[in-house]
Short mmCIF file of C-alpha atoms in Angstrom, two decimals:
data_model
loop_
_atom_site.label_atom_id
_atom_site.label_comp_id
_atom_site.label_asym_id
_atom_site.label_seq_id
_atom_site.Cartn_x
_atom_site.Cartn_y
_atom_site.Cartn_z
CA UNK A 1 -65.62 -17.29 54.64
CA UNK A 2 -65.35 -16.05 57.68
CA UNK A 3 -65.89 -12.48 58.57
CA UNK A 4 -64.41 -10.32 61.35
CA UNK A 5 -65.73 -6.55 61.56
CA UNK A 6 -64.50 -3.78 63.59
CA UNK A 7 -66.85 -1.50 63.73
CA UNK A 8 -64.67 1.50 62.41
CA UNK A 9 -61.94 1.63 60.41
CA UNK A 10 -60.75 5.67 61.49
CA UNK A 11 -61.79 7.17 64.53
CA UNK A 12 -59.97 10.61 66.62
CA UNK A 13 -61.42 10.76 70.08
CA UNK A 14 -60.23 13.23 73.06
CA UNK A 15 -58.02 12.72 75.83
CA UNK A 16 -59.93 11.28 78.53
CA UNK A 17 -63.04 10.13 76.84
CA UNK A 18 -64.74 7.08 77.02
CA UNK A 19 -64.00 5.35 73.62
CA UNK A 20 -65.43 1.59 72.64
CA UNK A 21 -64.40 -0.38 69.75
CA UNK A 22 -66.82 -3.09 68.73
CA UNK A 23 -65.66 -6.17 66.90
CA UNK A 24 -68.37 -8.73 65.51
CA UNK A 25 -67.69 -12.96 63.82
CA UNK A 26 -69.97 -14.34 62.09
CA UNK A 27 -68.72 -17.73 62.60
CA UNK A 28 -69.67 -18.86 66.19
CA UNK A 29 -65.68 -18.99 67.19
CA UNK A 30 -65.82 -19.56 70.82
CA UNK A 31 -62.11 -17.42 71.05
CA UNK A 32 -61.96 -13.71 70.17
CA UNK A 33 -58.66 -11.24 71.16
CA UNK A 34 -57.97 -7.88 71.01
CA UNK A 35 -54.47 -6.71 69.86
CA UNK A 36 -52.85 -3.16 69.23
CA UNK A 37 -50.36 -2.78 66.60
CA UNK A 38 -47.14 -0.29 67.01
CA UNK A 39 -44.38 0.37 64.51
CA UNK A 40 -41.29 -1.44 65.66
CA UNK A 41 -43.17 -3.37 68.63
CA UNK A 42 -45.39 -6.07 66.22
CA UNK A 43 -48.94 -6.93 67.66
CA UNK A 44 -49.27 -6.94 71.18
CA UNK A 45 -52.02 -8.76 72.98
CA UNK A 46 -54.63 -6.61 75.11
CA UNK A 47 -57.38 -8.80 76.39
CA UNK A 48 -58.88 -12.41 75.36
CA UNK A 49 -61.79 -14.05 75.56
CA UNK A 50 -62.34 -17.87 75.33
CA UNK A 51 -65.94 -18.20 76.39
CA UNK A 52 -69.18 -15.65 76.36
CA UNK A 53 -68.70 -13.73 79.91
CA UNK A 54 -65.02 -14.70 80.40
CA UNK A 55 -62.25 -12.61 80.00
CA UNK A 56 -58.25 -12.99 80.17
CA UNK A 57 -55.34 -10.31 80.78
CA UNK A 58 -52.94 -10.39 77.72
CA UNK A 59 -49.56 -8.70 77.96
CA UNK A 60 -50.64 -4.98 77.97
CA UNK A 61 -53.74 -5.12 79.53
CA UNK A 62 -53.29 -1.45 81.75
CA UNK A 63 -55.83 1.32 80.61
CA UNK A 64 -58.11 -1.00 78.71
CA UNK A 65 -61.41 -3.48 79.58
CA UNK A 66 -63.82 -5.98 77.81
CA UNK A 67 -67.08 -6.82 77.35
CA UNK A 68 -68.37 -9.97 75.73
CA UNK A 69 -71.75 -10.27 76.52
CA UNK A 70 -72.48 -12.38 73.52
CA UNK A 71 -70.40 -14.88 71.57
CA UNK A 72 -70.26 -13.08 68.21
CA UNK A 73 -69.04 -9.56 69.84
CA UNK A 74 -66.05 -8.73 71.66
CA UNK A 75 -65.39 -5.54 73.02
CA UNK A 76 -62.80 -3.04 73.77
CA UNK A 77 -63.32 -0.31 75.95
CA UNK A 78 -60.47 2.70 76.74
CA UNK A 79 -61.71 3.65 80.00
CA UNK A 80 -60.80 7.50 79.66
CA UNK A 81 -58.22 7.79 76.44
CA UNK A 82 -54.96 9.07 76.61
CA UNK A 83 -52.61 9.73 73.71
CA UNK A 84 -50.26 6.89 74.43
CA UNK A 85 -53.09 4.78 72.88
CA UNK A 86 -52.99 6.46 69.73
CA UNK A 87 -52.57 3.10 67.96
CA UNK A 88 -53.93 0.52 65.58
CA UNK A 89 -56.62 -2.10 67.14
CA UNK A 90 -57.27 -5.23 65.23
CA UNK A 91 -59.53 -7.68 67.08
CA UNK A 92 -59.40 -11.68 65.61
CA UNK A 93 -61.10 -14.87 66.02
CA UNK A 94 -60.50 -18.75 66.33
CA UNK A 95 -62.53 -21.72 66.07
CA UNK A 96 -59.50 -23.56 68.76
CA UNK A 97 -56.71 -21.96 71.04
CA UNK A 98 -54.41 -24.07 68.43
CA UNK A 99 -56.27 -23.42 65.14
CA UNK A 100 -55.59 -19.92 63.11
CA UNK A 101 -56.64 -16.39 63.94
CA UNK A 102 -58.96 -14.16 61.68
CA UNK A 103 -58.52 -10.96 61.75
CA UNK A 104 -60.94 -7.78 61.06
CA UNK A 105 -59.70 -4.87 59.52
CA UNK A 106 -58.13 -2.59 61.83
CA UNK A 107 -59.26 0.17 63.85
CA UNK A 108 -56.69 3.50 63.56
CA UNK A 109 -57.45 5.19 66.24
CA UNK A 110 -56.07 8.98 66.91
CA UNK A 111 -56.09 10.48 70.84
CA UNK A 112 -55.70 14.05 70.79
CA UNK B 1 -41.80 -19.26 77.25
CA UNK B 2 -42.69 -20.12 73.36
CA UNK B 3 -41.42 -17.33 71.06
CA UNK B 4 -41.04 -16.42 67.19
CA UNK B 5 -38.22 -14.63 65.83
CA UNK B 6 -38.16 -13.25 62.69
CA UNK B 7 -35.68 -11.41 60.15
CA UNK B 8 -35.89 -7.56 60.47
CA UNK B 9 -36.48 -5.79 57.48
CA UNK B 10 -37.67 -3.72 55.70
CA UNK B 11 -36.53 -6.04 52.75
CA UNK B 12 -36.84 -4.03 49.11
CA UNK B 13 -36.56 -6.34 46.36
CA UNK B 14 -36.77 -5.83 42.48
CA UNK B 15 -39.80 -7.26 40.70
CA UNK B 16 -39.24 -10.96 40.07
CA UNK B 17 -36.36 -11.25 42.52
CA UNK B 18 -36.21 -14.64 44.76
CA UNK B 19 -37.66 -13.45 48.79
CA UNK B 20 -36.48 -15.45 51.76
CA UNK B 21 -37.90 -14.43 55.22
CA UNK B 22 -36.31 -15.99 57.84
CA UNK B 23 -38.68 -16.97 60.89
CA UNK B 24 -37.59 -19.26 64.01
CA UNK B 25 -39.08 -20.50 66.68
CA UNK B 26 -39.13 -21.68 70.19
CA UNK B 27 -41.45 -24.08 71.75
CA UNK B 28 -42.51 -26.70 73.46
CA UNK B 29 -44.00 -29.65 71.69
CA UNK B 30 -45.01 -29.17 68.02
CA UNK B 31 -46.91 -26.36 67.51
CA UNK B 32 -48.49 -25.29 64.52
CA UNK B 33 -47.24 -22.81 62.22
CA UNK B 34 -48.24 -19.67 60.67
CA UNK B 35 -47.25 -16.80 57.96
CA UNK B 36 -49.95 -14.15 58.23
CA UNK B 37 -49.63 -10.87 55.30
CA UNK B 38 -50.98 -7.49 56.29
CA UNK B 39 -51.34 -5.33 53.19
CA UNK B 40 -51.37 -1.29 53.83
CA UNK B 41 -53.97 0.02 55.87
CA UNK B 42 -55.98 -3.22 56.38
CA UNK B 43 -55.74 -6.21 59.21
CA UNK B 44 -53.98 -9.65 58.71
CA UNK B 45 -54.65 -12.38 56.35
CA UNK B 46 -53.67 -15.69 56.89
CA UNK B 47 -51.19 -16.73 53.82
CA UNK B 48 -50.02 -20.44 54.76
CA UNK B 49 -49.74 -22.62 57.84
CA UNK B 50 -48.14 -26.11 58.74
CA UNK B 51 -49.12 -28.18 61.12
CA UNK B 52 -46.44 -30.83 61.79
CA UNK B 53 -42.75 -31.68 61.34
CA UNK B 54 -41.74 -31.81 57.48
CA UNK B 55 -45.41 -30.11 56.27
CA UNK B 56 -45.08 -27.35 53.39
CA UNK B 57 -47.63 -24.85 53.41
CA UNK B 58 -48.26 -22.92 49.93
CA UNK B 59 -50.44 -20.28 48.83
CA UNK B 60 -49.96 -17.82 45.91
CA UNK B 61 -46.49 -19.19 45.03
CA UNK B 62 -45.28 -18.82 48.65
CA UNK B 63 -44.12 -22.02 50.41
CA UNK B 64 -42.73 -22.55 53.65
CA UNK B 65 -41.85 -26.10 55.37
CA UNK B 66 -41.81 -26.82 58.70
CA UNK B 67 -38.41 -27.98 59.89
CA UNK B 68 -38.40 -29.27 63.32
CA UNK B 69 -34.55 -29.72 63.47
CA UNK B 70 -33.78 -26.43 62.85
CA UNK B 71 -37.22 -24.92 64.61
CA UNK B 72 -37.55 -22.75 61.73
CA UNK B 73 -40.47 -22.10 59.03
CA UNK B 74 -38.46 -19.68 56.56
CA UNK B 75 -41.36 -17.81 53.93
CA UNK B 76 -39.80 -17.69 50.39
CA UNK B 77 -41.28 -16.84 46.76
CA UNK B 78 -39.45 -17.87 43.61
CA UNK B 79 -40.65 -14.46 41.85
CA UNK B 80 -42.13 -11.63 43.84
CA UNK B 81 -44.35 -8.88 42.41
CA UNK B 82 -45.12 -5.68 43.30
CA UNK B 83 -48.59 -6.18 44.75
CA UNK B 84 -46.53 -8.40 46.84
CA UNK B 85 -45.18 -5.29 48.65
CA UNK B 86 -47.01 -6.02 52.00
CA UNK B 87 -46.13 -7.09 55.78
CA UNK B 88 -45.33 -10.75 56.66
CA UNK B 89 -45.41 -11.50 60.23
CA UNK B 90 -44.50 -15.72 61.40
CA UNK B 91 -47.08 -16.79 64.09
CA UNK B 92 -46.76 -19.97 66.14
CA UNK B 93 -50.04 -21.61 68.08
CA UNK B 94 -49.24 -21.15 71.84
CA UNK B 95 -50.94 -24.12 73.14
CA UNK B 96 -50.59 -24.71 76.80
CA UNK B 97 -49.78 -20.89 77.21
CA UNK B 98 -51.84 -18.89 78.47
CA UNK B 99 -51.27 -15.96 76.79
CA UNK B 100 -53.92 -15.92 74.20
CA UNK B 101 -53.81 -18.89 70.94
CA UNK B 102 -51.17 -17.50 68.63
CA UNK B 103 -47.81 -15.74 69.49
CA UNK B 104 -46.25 -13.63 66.48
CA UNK B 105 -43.03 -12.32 65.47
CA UNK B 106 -42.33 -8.78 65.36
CA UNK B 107 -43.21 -8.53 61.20
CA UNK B 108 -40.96 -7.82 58.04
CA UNK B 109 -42.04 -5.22 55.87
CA UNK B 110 -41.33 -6.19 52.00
CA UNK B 111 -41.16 -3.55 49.10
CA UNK B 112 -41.30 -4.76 45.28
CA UNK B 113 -39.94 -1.91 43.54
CA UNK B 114 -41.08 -2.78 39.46
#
């Protein structure tokens, strides 16, 4: 099976703080995304990645960055937090950019 | 652009009621097609997918057929449960878009009351 792990499942940072959210596949998918998921607005796309060292804007891209510095991690980095990204993070993966998404778990994460 | 539309909710249903959810799309081509289930407090699971014209995907008594005439890939259950309470969001592959490999619809939350 394939696994997708976000490195925490809670987390409550401060406003302005450097915050990274790791997200790890164990099953060499070449495609890996980062989403953010708000009552009444569904998941919204952050950042993608379809190769090791190559990164694409989604649709809310503003006040967030990637890293993918190897093919098994993707990650998402809130370059000083504010509370407006009090949110939940899921990151997924894909073998194709037609095949299905796996998802990890879900990061909840709390700016105060 | 490609887009998925899906029936707001929430839905409550009694235990062994029939569930629709209504999903439609719009696309170019023939994309394949998704129904993804997030239970409470965890991330989403693929439940079914199709990937041509006339294909039913199944999966713990969910179906869902992919009708190309109608652009629509409607999730039903002939006898929900309560652990069935959960939320059911209708993805379609976004191939040729550029905006990452799967667009979703906006979710319907479903409640089994016993």
């Amino acid at each position: 099976d394939v696994k997708v792990t976000q490195s925490s499942r809670y987390l409550v940072k401060r406003t302005g703080e450097k915050v990274f959210l790791e997200c790890v596949q164990d099953m060499d998918h070449e495609n890996m995304f980062w989403y953010r998921q708000d009552p009444g607005l569904g998941l919204r796309l952050i950042y993608f990645s379809y190769d090791v060292k190559m990164k694409e804007k989604g649709d809310i891209p503003e006040g967030y960055s990637v890293s993918r510095e190897k093919k098994e991690r993707f990650s998402l980095i809130l370059e000083s937090a504010s509370t407006n990204q009090t949110s939940m993070y899921l990151c997924a993966s894909s073998l194709s950019k037609q095949g299905e998404a796996f998802f990890g778990q879900g990061t909840r994460l709390t700016v105060v | 652009g490609n887009s998925v539309t899906q029936m707001e909710g929430p839905v409550t249903l009694s235990e062994e009621a029939f569930l629709t959810i209504n999903c439609t799309y719009t696309a170019t081509g023939y994309p394949s097609l998704f129904w993804y289930v997030q239970y409470p407090g965890e991330g989403l699971q693929l439940l079914l997918k199709a990937t041509k014209a006339d294909d039913k995907g199944s999966n713990k008594g969910f179906e869902a057929t992919y009708r190309k005439e109608t652009t629509s890939f409607h999730l039903e259950k002939g006898s929900v449960q309560v652990s069935d309470s959960a939320v059911y969001f209708c993805a379609l592959a976004n191939y040729g878009g550029s905006q990452g490999n799967l667009i979703f619809g906006k979710g319907t939350k479903l409640s089994v009351k016993p």
